[in-house]
Amino acid sequence: MAERPVWKGQLRLSLVSIPVEMYSATNTSARISFRQIHKPSGKRVQYQKVVPGVGPVKNDDVWKGYEVEDDEYVLIDPDEIDAIRLETKKTLELVHFVDVCEIPPLYFDRPYFLAPTDELAEDAFRVVRDALAETRKAGLGQLAMRGREYLVAVRPCGSGLLAETLHYEEEIRKTDAFFSSISRKAAEKDLLEVAKQLIDRKSGPFDASAFEDRYAEAIRTLIDEKVKGRKPKRVRAEEEARPRGGNVVDLMSALKESLEKSGTQPSSPKKRPAQKKPAAKAAPASRRKKSA
């Protein structure tokens, strides 16, 4: 089944408009997910929209409400929301450009792939892609989808473009409440030098494939054992001996010991062998007994 775009519209640069499609860049289906099951019956738990004193209600009778005071709401007709016409529903216009590294990582939200809709749009698409690549810039714009308007940064990604939704400034919490008690005093120079050496020895190219979700692996192993009717083994996370003590002498000795263990070559995370994935579906034990 072909991937469905989450948004279709025009990517605009000044007077140039390019038909594009936007796809989610992350694969959420790769994550472990569970269903809530009623243990006595083994059936899946279902949810209904219920109003106290009224009972279950129809979806057509559900409106959006904005709470102005406790339990007091301004009701918004779904048709009134649909009537809001924003140009960004169909157009992502790049109105400002910044250096890619200039956007703080804190602002990034979700990544999407942008691709031309057809071969006719590809020439103009490649021009925008290569112009962004050669100038090392990200284009900023806004688009409306899923009931809200997003701030978006667009930059090159392989042979296509990556569109990343950004948080608005008002959505970012100020750091004062969390960092105000931390001293601005500089670290001790000798400690800092050893720490920098340790970082340097452990530095290398970014390789996401070197890291695996060990918790998900343990869950898959647990599911696999249960599907096979075996008693699951207890899986414990690896624990490292950590130095104790808070004085400078302990910190220096810990840093030096870490430096000695790191060797002289840049290190990279050790990739673990992949765990076998559990069977796609398994019939409940009660059914297996009946079929036998």
PDB file of C-alpha atoms in Angstrom, residues 31-287:
ATOM      1  CA  ARG A  31       7.690   1.059  18.448  1.00  0.00           C
ATOM      2  CA  ILE A  32       6.328  -1.501  20.871  1.00  0.00           C
ATOM      3  CA  SER A  33       2.666  -0.784  21.579  1.00  0.00           C
ATOM      4  CA  PHE A  34       0.134  -2.475  23.840  1.00  0.00           C
ATOM      5  CA  ARG A  35      -3.658  -2.768  23.929  1.00  0.00           C
ATOM      6  CA  GLN A  36      -5.614  -2.537  27.160  1.00  0.00           C
ATOM      7  CA  ILE A  37      -7.246  -5.923  27.800  1.00  0.00           C
ATOM      8  CA  HIS A  38      -9.939  -6.954  30.282  1.00  0.00           C
ATOM      9  CA  LYS A  39      -8.096  -9.775  32.071  1.00  0.00           C
ATOM     10  CA  PRO A  40     -11.120 -11.951  33.086  1.00  0.00           C
ATOM     11  CA  SER A  41     -12.547 -12.083  29.536  1.00  0.00           C
ATOM     12  CA  GLY A  42      -9.392 -11.509  27.514  1.00  0.00           C
ATOM     13  CA  LYS A  43     -11.230  -8.933  25.378  1.00  0.00           C
ATOM     14  CA  ARG A  44     -10.016  -5.502  24.356  1.00  0.00           C
ATOM     15  CA  VAL A  45     -11.213  -2.529  26.413  1.00  0.00           C
ATOM     16  CA  GLN A  46     -13.351  -0.096  24.400  1.00  0.00           C
ATOM     17  CA  TYR A  47     -13.922   3.562  25.165  1.00  0.00           C
ATOM     18  CA  GLN A  48     -17.041   5.667  24.697  1.00  0.00           C
ATOM     19  CA  LYS A  49     -17.647   9.399  24.857  1.00  0.00           C
ATOM     20  CA  VAL A  50     -19.851   9.826  27.914  1.00  0.00           C
ATOM     21  CA  VAL A  51     -21.447  12.887  29.530  1.00  0.00           C
ATOM     22  CA  PRO A  52     -22.184  12.674  33.297  1.00  0.00           C
ATOM     23  CA  GLY A  53     -25.954  12.385  33.809  1.00  0.00           C
ATOM     24  CA  VAL A  54     -26.530  11.876  30.075  1.00  0.00           C
ATOM     25  CA  GLY A  55     -24.579   8.755  29.147  1.00  0.00           C
ATOM     26  CA  PRO A  56     -22.984   7.885  25.776  1.00  0.00           C
ATOM     27  CA  VAL A  57     -23.221  10.637  23.129  1.00  0.00           C
ATOM     28  CA  LYS A  58     -22.971  10.754  19.334  1.00  0.00           C
ATOM     29  CA  ASN A  59     -19.907  12.226  17.629  1.00  0.00           C
ATOM     30  CA  ASP A  60     -22.148  14.712  15.777  1.00  0.00           C
ATOM     31  CA  ASP A  61     -23.208  16.158  19.131  1.00  0.00           C
ATOM     32  CA  VAL A  62     -19.631  16.779  20.260  1.00  0.00           C
ATOM     33  CA  TRP A  63     -18.365  20.342  19.759  1.00  0.00           C
ATOM     34  CA  LYS A  64     -15.131  21.997  20.726  1.00  0.00           C
ATOM     35  CA  GLY A  65     -15.229  24.144  23.848  1.00  0.00           C
ATOM     36  CA  TYR A  66     -12.791  26.678  25.261  1.00  0.00           C
ATOM     37  CA  GLU A  67     -12.832  26.915  29.071  1.00  0.00           C
ATOM     38  CA  VAL A  68     -13.148  30.565  30.163  1.00  0.00           C
ATOM     39  CA  GLU A  69     -13.855  29.767  33.831  1.00  0.00           C
ATOM     40  CA  ASP A  70     -14.235  26.582  35.879  1.00  0.00           C
ATOM     41  CA  ASP A  71     -16.761  24.404  34.008  1.00  0.00           C
ATOM     42  CA  GLU A  72     -17.814  27.333  31.796  1.00  0.00           C
ATOM     43  CA  TYR A  73     -17.072  26.983  28.087  1.00  0.00           C
ATOM     44  CA  VAL A  74     -17.403  28.934  24.888  1.00  0.00           C
ATOM     45  CA  LEU A  75     -18.752  26.445  22.334  1.00  0.00           C
ATOM     46  CA  ILE A  76     -17.302  26.438  18.823  1.00  0.00           C
ATOM     47  CA  ASP A  77     -19.266  24.883  15.971  1.00  0.00           C
ATOM     48  CA  PRO A  78     -16.996  22.596  13.852  1.00  0.00           C
ATOM     49  CA  ASP A  79     -18.295  24.422  10.764  1.00  0.00           C
ATOM     50  CA  GLU A  80     -17.015  27.721  12.189  1.00  0.00           C
ATOM     51  CA  ILE A  81     -13.528  26.246  12.427  1.00  0.00           C
ATOM     52  CA  ASP A  82     -13.740  24.879   8.882  1.00  0.00           C
ATOM     53  CA  ALA A  83     -14.762  28.350   7.698  1.00  0.00           C
ATOM     54  CA  ILE A  84     -11.403  29.799   8.767  1.00  0.00           C
ATOM     55  CA  ARG A  85      -9.520  30.168   5.518  1.00  0.00           C
ATOM     56  CA  LEU A  86      -5.759  30.419   5.834  1.00  0.00           C
ATOM     57  CA  GLU A  87      -3.521  30.585   2.796  1.00  0.00           C
ATOM     58  CA  THR A  88      -1.146  28.266   4.638  1.00  0.00           C
ATOM     59  CA  LYS A  89      -3.672  25.424   4.346  1.00  0.00           C
ATOM     60  CA  LYS A  90      -2.507  24.980   0.772  1.00  0.00           C
ATOM     61  CA  THR A  91       0.749  26.936   0.591  1.00  0.00           C
ATOM     62  CA  LEU A  92       4.060  26.715   2.444  1.00  0.00           C
ATOM     63  CA  GLU A  93       5.828  29.956   1.524  1.00  0.00           C
ATOM     64  CA  LEU A  94       9.484  30.344   2.470  1.00  0.00           C
ATOM     65  CA  VAL A  95       9.555  33.930   3.733  1.00  0.00           C
ATOM     66  CA  HIS A  96      12.824  34.028   5.690  1.00  0.00           C
ATOM     67  CA  PHE A  97      16.164  32.200   5.628  1.00  0.00           C
ATOM     68  CA  VAL A  98      18.625  31.435   8.422  1.00  0.00           C
ATOM     69  CA  ASP A  99      21.798  29.413   8.863  1.00  0.00           C
ATOM     70  CA  VAL A 100      20.826  25.811   9.615  1.00  0.00           C
ATOM     71  CA  CYS A 101      22.846  25.763  12.855  1.00  0.00           C
ATOM     72  CA  GLU A 102      21.245  29.021  14.016  1.00  0.00           C
ATOM     73  CA  ILE A 103      17.969  27.375  15.098  1.00  0.00           C
ATOM     74  CA  PRO A 104      18.289  26.116  18.713  1.00  0.00           C
ATOM     75  CA  PRO A 105      17.562  22.348  18.949  1.00  0.00           C
ATOM     76  CA  LEU A 106      14.972  23.153  21.622  1.00  0.00           C
ATOM     77  CA  TYR A 107      12.665  24.550  18.919  1.00  0.00           C
ATOM     78  CA  PHE A 108      12.525  21.444  16.712  1.00  0.00           C
ATOM     79  CA  ASP A 109       9.350  19.368  16.975  1.00  0.00           C
ATOM     80  CA  ARG A 110       8.627  16.777  14.226  1.00  0.00           C
ATOM     81  CA  PRO A 111      10.362  15.948  10.900  1.00  0.00           C
ATOM     82  CA  TYR A 112       8.631  15.404   7.562  1.00  0.00           C
ATOM     83  CA  PHE A 113       9.850  14.601   4.048  1.00  0.00           C
ATOM     84  CA  LEU A 114       8.932  16.991   1.237  1.00  0.00           C
ATOM     85  CA  ALA A 115       8.835  15.617  -2.310  1.00  0.00           C
ATOM     86  CA  PRO A 116       7.578  16.978  -5.660  1.00  0.00           C
ATOM     87  CA  THR A 117       4.178  15.635  -6.710  1.00  0.00           C
ATOM     88  CA  ASP A 118       5.291  14.770 -10.246  1.00  0.00           C
ATOM     89  CA  GLU A 119       8.114  15.062 -12.792  1.00  0.00           C
ATOM     90  CA  LEU A 120       6.892  18.471 -13.983  1.00  0.00           C
ATOM     91  CA  ALA A 121       7.517  19.905 -10.505  1.00  0.00           C
ATOM     92  CA  GLU A 122      10.905  18.246 -10.099  1.00  0.00           C
ATOM     93  CA  ASP A 123      13.042  20.834 -11.958  1.00  0.00           C
ATOM     94  CA  ALA A 124      11.923  23.743  -9.783  1.00  0.00           C
ATOM     95  CA  PHE A 125      12.108  21.522  -6.697  1.00  0.00           C
ATOM     96  CA  ARG A 126      15.752  20.669  -7.378  1.00  0.00           C
ATOM     97  CA  VAL A 127      16.601  24.348  -7.841  1.00  0.00           C
ATOM     98  CA  VAL A 128      15.246  25.208  -4.386  1.00  0.00           C
ATOM     99  CA  ARG A 129      16.932  22.160  -2.844  1.00  0.00           C
ATOM    100  CA  ASP A 130      20.351  22.922  -4.312  1.00  0.00           C
ATOM    101  CA  ALA A 131      20.101  26.645  -3.539  1.00  0.00           C
ATOM    102  CA  LEU A 132      19.450  25.847   0.127  1.00  0.00           C
ATOM    103  CA  ALA A 133      22.308  23.328   0.143  1.00  0.00           C
ATOM    104  CA  GLU A 134      24.866  25.685  -1.384  1.00  0.00           C
ATOM    105  CA  THR A 135      23.922  28.594   0.869  1.00  0.00           C
ATOM    106  CA  ARG A 136      23.636  26.260   3.897  1.00  0.00           C
ATOM    107  CA  LYS A 137      20.355  27.908   4.776  1.00  0.00           C
ATOM    108  CA  ALA A 138      17.005  26.732   6.090  1.00  0.00           C
ATOM    109  CA  GLY A 139      13.847  28.373   4.781  1.00  0.00           C
ATOM    110  CA  LEU A 140      11.183  29.370   7.310  1.00  0.00           C
ATOM    111  CA  GLY A 141       7.457  29.444   6.622  1.00  0.00           C
ATOM    112  CA  GLN A 142       4.091  28.399   7.994  1.00  0.00           C
ATOM    113  CA  LEU A 143       1.511  25.803   7.046  1.00  0.00           C
ATOM    114  CA  ALA A 144      -1.869  24.823   8.457  1.00  0.00           C
ATOM    115  CA  MET A 145      -2.830  21.183   9.035  1.00  0.00           C
ATOM    116  CA  ARG A 146      -4.587  19.082  11.659  1.00  0.00           C
ATOM    117  CA  GLY A 147      -6.355  22.008  13.220  1.00  0.00           C
ATOM    118  CA  ARG A 148      -3.416  24.349  13.794  1.00  0.00           C
ATOM    119  CA  GLU A 149      -0.835  26.466  11.990  1.00  0.00           C
ATOM    120  CA  TYR A 150       2.771  25.327  12.258  1.00  0.00           C
ATOM    121  CA  LEU A 151       6.052  27.176  11.994  1.00  0.00           C
ATOM    122  CA  VAL A 152       8.245  25.134   9.634  1.00  0.00           C
ATOM    123  CA  ALA A 153      11.929  25.015   8.730  1.00  0.00           C
ATOM    124  CA  VAL A 154      12.811  23.528   5.318  1.00  0.00           C
ATOM    125  CA  ARG A 155      16.293  22.298   4.450  1.00  0.00           C
ATOM    126  CA  PRO A 156      17.955  19.761   2.094  1.00  0.00           C
ATOM    127  CA  CYS A 157      17.814  16.066   2.954  1.00  0.00           C
ATOM    128  CA  GLY A 158      19.424  13.650   0.513  1.00  0.00           C
ATOM    129  CA  SER A 159      17.807  14.212  -2.881  1.00  0.00           C
ATOM    130  CA  GLY A 160      14.729  15.789  -1.281  1.00  0.00           C
ATOM    131  CA  LEU A 161      13.797  18.306   1.383  1.00  0.00           C
ATOM    132  CA  LEU A 162      13.205  17.961   5.106  1.00  0.00           C
ATOM    133  CA  ALA A 163      10.421  20.045   6.644  1.00  0.00           C
ATOM    134  CA  GLU A 164      10.626  20.256  10.431  1.00  0.00           C
ATOM    135  CA  THR A 165       7.845  21.764  12.489  1.00  0.00           C
ATOM    136  CA  LEU A 166       9.113  24.188  15.113  1.00  0.00           C
ATOM    137  CA  HIS A 167       7.706  25.307  18.436  1.00  0.00           C
ATOM    138  CA  TYR A 168       6.598  28.922  18.644  1.00  0.00           C
ATOM    139  CA  GLU A 169       8.494  31.056  21.152  1.00  0.00           C
ATOM    140  CA  GLU A 170       5.537  31.124  23.567  1.00  0.00           C
ATOM    141  CA  GLU A 171       5.619  27.296  23.710  1.00  0.00           C
ATOM    142  CA  ILE A 172       9.197  27.182  25.011  1.00  0.00           C
ATOM    143  CA  ARG A 173       9.534  27.333  28.783  1.00  0.00           C
ATOM    144  CA  LYS A 174      12.026  29.783  30.260  1.00  0.00           C
ATOM    145  CA  THR A 175      15.105  28.246  31.845  1.00  0.00           C
ATOM    146  CA  ASP A 176      15.174  30.495  34.930  1.00  0.00           C
ATOM    147  CA  ALA A 177      12.996  28.220  37.060  1.00  0.00           C
ATOM    148  CA  PHE A 178      15.313  25.276  36.402  1.00  0.00           C
ATOM    149  CA  PHE A 179      18.806  26.764  36.114  1.00  0.00           C
ATOM    150  CA  SER A 180      18.697  29.828  38.380  1.00  0.00           C
ATOM    151  CA  SER A 181      20.248  27.954  41.332  1.00  0.00           C
ATOM    152  CA  ILE A 182      23.197  26.696  39.255  1.00  0.00           C
ATOM    153  CA  SER A 183      26.358  28.743  39.724  1.00  0.00           C
ATOM    154  CA  ARG A 184      27.785  30.536  36.680  1.00  0.00           C
ATOM    155  CA  LYS A 185      31.288  30.018  38.078  1.00  0.00           C
ATOM    156  CA  ALA A 186      33.619  28.432  35.531  1.00  0.00           C
ATOM    157  CA  ALA A 187      34.786  24.852  36.067  1.00  0.00           C
ATOM    158  CA  GLU A 188      38.272  24.138  37.430  1.00  0.00           C
ATOM    159  CA  LYS A 189      40.756  24.309  34.537  1.00  0.00           C
ATOM    160  CA  ASP A 190      42.573  21.054  35.328  1.00  0.00           C
ATOM    161  CA  LEU A 191      39.287  19.146  35.641  1.00  0.00           C
ATOM    162  CA  LEU A 192      38.000  20.760  32.474  1.00  0.00           C
ATOM    163  CA  GLU A 193      41.126  19.746  30.543  1.00  0.00           C
ATOM    164  CA  VAL A 194      40.784  16.072  31.505  1.00  0.00           C
ATOM    165  CA  ALA A 195      37.056  16.114  30.679  1.00  0.00           C
ATOM    166  CA  LYS A 196      37.812  17.622  27.238  1.00  0.00           C
ATOM    167  CA  GLN A 197      40.384  14.881  26.559  1.00  0.00           C
ATOM    168  CA  LEU A 198      37.808  12.239  27.485  1.00  0.00           C
ATOM    169  CA  ILE A 199      35.230  13.807  25.157  1.00  0.00           C
ATOM    170  CA  ASP A 200      37.805  14.033  22.358  1.00  0.00           C
ATOM    171  CA  ARG A 201      38.681  10.340  22.628  1.00  0.00           C
ATOM    172  CA  LYS A 202      35.015   9.344  22.552  1.00  0.00           C
ATOM    173  CA  SER A 203      34.194  11.587  19.580  1.00  0.00           C
ATOM    174  CA  GLY A 204      33.383  10.272  16.109  1.00  0.00           C
ATOM    175  CA  PRO A 205      30.901  10.528  13.243  1.00  0.00           C
ATOM    176  CA  PHE A 206      27.199  10.343  14.102  1.00  0.00           C
ATOM    177  CA  ASP A 207      25.813   6.853  13.484  1.00  0.00           C
ATOM    178  CA  ALA A 208      22.246   6.344  14.740  1.00  0.00           C
ATOM    179  CA  SER A 209      22.396   2.633  13.843  1.00  0.00           C
ATOM    180  CA  ALA A 210      24.980   2.142  16.614  1.00  0.00           C
ATOM    181  CA  PHE A 211      22.252   2.721  19.212  1.00  0.00           C
ATOM    182  CA  GLU A 212      19.340   0.375  19.829  1.00  0.00           C
ATOM    183  CA  ASP A 213      16.296   0.577  22.060  1.00  0.00           C
ATOM    184  CA  ARG A 214      17.308  -1.988  24.689  1.00  0.00           C
ATOM    185  CA  TYR A 215      14.024  -1.627  26.562  1.00  0.00           C
ATOM    186  CA  ALA A 216      12.081  -2.480  23.385  1.00  0.00           C
ATOM    187  CA  GLU A 217      14.414  -5.461  22.816  1.00  0.00           C
ATOM    188  CA  ALA A 218      13.679  -6.743  26.325  1.00  0.00           C
ATOM    189  CA  ILE A 219       9.923  -6.334  25.754  1.00  0.00           C
ATOM    190  CA  ARG A 220      10.144  -8.243  22.446  1.00  0.00           C
ATOM    191  CA  THR A 221      12.047 -11.040  24.204  1.00  0.00           C
ATOM    192  CA  LEU A 222       9.397 -11.149  26.927  1.00  0.00           C
ATOM    193  CA  ILE A 223       6.584 -11.346  24.333  1.00  0.00           C
ATOM    194  CA  ASP A 224       8.435 -14.027  22.365  1.00  0.00           C
ATOM    195  CA  GLU A 225       8.839 -16.198  25.462  1.00  0.00           C
ATOM    196  CA  LYS A 226       5.154 -15.812  26.332  1.00  0.00           C
ATOM    197  CA  VAL A 227       4.047 -16.675  22.781  1.00  0.00           C
ATOM    198  CA  LYS A 228       6.138 -19.870  22.982  1.00  0.00           C
ATOM    199  CA  GLY A 229       4.562 -20.717  26.342  1.00  0.00           C
ATOM    200  CA  ARG A 230       7.804 -20.374  28.290  1.00  0.00           C
ATOM    201  CA  LYS A 231       8.333 -18.704  31.631  1.00  0.00           C
ATOM    202  CA  PRO A 232       9.888 -15.303  30.877  1.00  0.00           C
ATOM    203  CA  LYS A 233      13.414 -14.726  32.134  1.00  0.00           C
ATOM    204  CA  ARG A 234      14.117 -11.646  34.184  1.00  0.00           C
ATOM    205  CA  VAL A 235      16.032  -9.089  32.140  1.00  0.00           C
ATOM    206  CA  ARG A 236      18.204  -6.672  34.049  1.00  0.00           C
ATOM    207  CA  ALA A 237      19.730  -3.494  32.719  1.00  0.00           C
ATOM    208  CA  GLU A 238      23.511  -3.383  32.689  1.00  0.00           C
ATOM    209  CA  GLU A 239      24.883  -1.461  35.616  1.00  0.00           C
ATOM    210  CA  GLU A 240      28.258   0.217  35.724  1.00  0.00           C
ATOM    211  CA  ALA A 241      30.214   0.844  38.886  1.00  0.00           C
ATOM    212  CA  ARG A 242      29.986   4.562  39.469  1.00  0.00           C
ATOM    213  CA  PRO A 243      32.391   6.546  41.613  1.00  0.00           C
ATOM    214  CA  ARG A 244      30.942   7.948  44.793  1.00  0.00           C
ATOM    215  CA  GLY A 245      31.832  11.150  46.534  1.00  0.00           C
ATOM    216  CA  GLY A 246      31.425  14.770  45.628  1.00  0.00           C
ATOM    217  CA  ASN A 247      34.832  16.365  46.179  1.00  0.00           C
ATOM    218  CA  VAL A 248      37.314  17.498  43.544  1.00  0.00           C
ATOM    219  CA  VAL A 249      39.805  14.709  44.322  1.00  0.00           C
ATOM    220  CA  ASP A 250      37.176  12.030  43.639  1.00  0.00           C
ATOM    221  CA  LEU A 251      36.089  13.803  40.457  1.00  0.00           C
ATOM    222  CA  MET A 252      39.643  14.088  39.153  1.00  0.00           C
ATOM    223  CA  SER A 253      40.418  10.435  39.886  1.00  0.00           C
ATOM    224  CA  ALA A 254      37.176   9.357  38.221  1.00  0.00           C
ATOM    225  CA  LEU A 255      37.939  11.430  35.118  1.00  0.00           C
ATOM    226  CA  LYS A 256      41.488  10.098  34.876  1.00  0.00           C
ATOM    227  CA  GLU A 257      40.329   6.515  35.302  1.00  0.00           C
ATOM    228  CA  SER A 258      37.726   7.065  32.580  1.00  0.00           C
ATOM    229  CA  LEU A 259      40.413   8.535  30.326  1.00  0.00           C
ATOM    230  CA  GLU A 260      42.657   5.496  30.826  1.00  0.00           C
ATOM    231  CA  LYS A 261      39.819   3.081  30.045  1.00  0.00           C
ATOM    232  CA  SER A 262      38.852   4.978  26.889  1.00  0.00           C
ATOM    233  CA  GLY A 263      42.142   4.140  25.131  1.00  0.00           C
ATOM    234  CA  THR A 264      43.735   6.338  22.508  1.00  0.00           C
ATOM    235  CA  GLN A 265      41.419   5.835  19.530  1.00  0.00           C
ATOM    236  CA  PRO A 266      38.055   7.557  19.021  1.00  0.00           C
ATOM    237  CA  SER A 267      35.378   5.215  20.299  1.00  0.00           C
ATOM    238  CA  SER A 268      31.958   4.337  18.948  1.00  0.00           C
ATOM    239  CA  PRO A 269      29.032   2.688  20.732  1.00  0.00           C
ATOM    240  CA  LYS A 270      29.049  -1.080  20.480  1.00  0.00           C
ATOM    241  CA  LYS A 271      26.072  -2.268  18.525  1.00  0.00           C
ATOM    242  CA  ARG A 272      24.281  -5.204  20.081  1.00  0.00           C
ATOM    243  CA  PRO A 273      22.983  -8.108  17.998  1.00  0.00           C
ATOM    244  CA  ALA A 274      19.359  -7.564  17.083  1.00  0.00           C
ATOM    245  CA  GLN A 275      16.770  -9.524  19.039  1.00  0.00           C
ATOM    246  CA  LYS A 276      14.309 -11.681  17.183  1.00  0.00           C
ATOM    247  CA  LYS A 277      10.931 -10.025  16.847  1.00  0.00           C
ATOM    248  CA  PRO A 278       7.912 -11.835  18.307  1.00  0.00           C
ATOM    249  CA  ALA A 279       5.424 -13.528  16.039  1.00  0.00           C
ATOM    250  CA  ALA A 280       2.931 -11.124  14.479  1.00  0.00           C
ATOM    251  CA  LYS A 281      -0.083 -12.715  16.178  1.00  0.00           C
ATOM    252  CA  ALA A 282      -0.670 -15.625  18.492  1.00  0.00           C
ATOM    253  CA  ALA A 283      -3.965 -17.278  19.245  1.00  0.00           C
ATOM    254  CA  PRO A 284      -5.079 -17.188  22.912  1.00  0.00           C
ATOM    255  CA  ALA A 285      -4.265 -20.340  24.917  1.00  0.00           C
ATOM    256  CA  SER A 286      -7.989 -21.123  25.261  1.00  0.00           C
ATOM    257  CA  ARG A 287      -8.418 -21.269  21.473  1.00  0.00           C
TER     258      ARG A 287
END
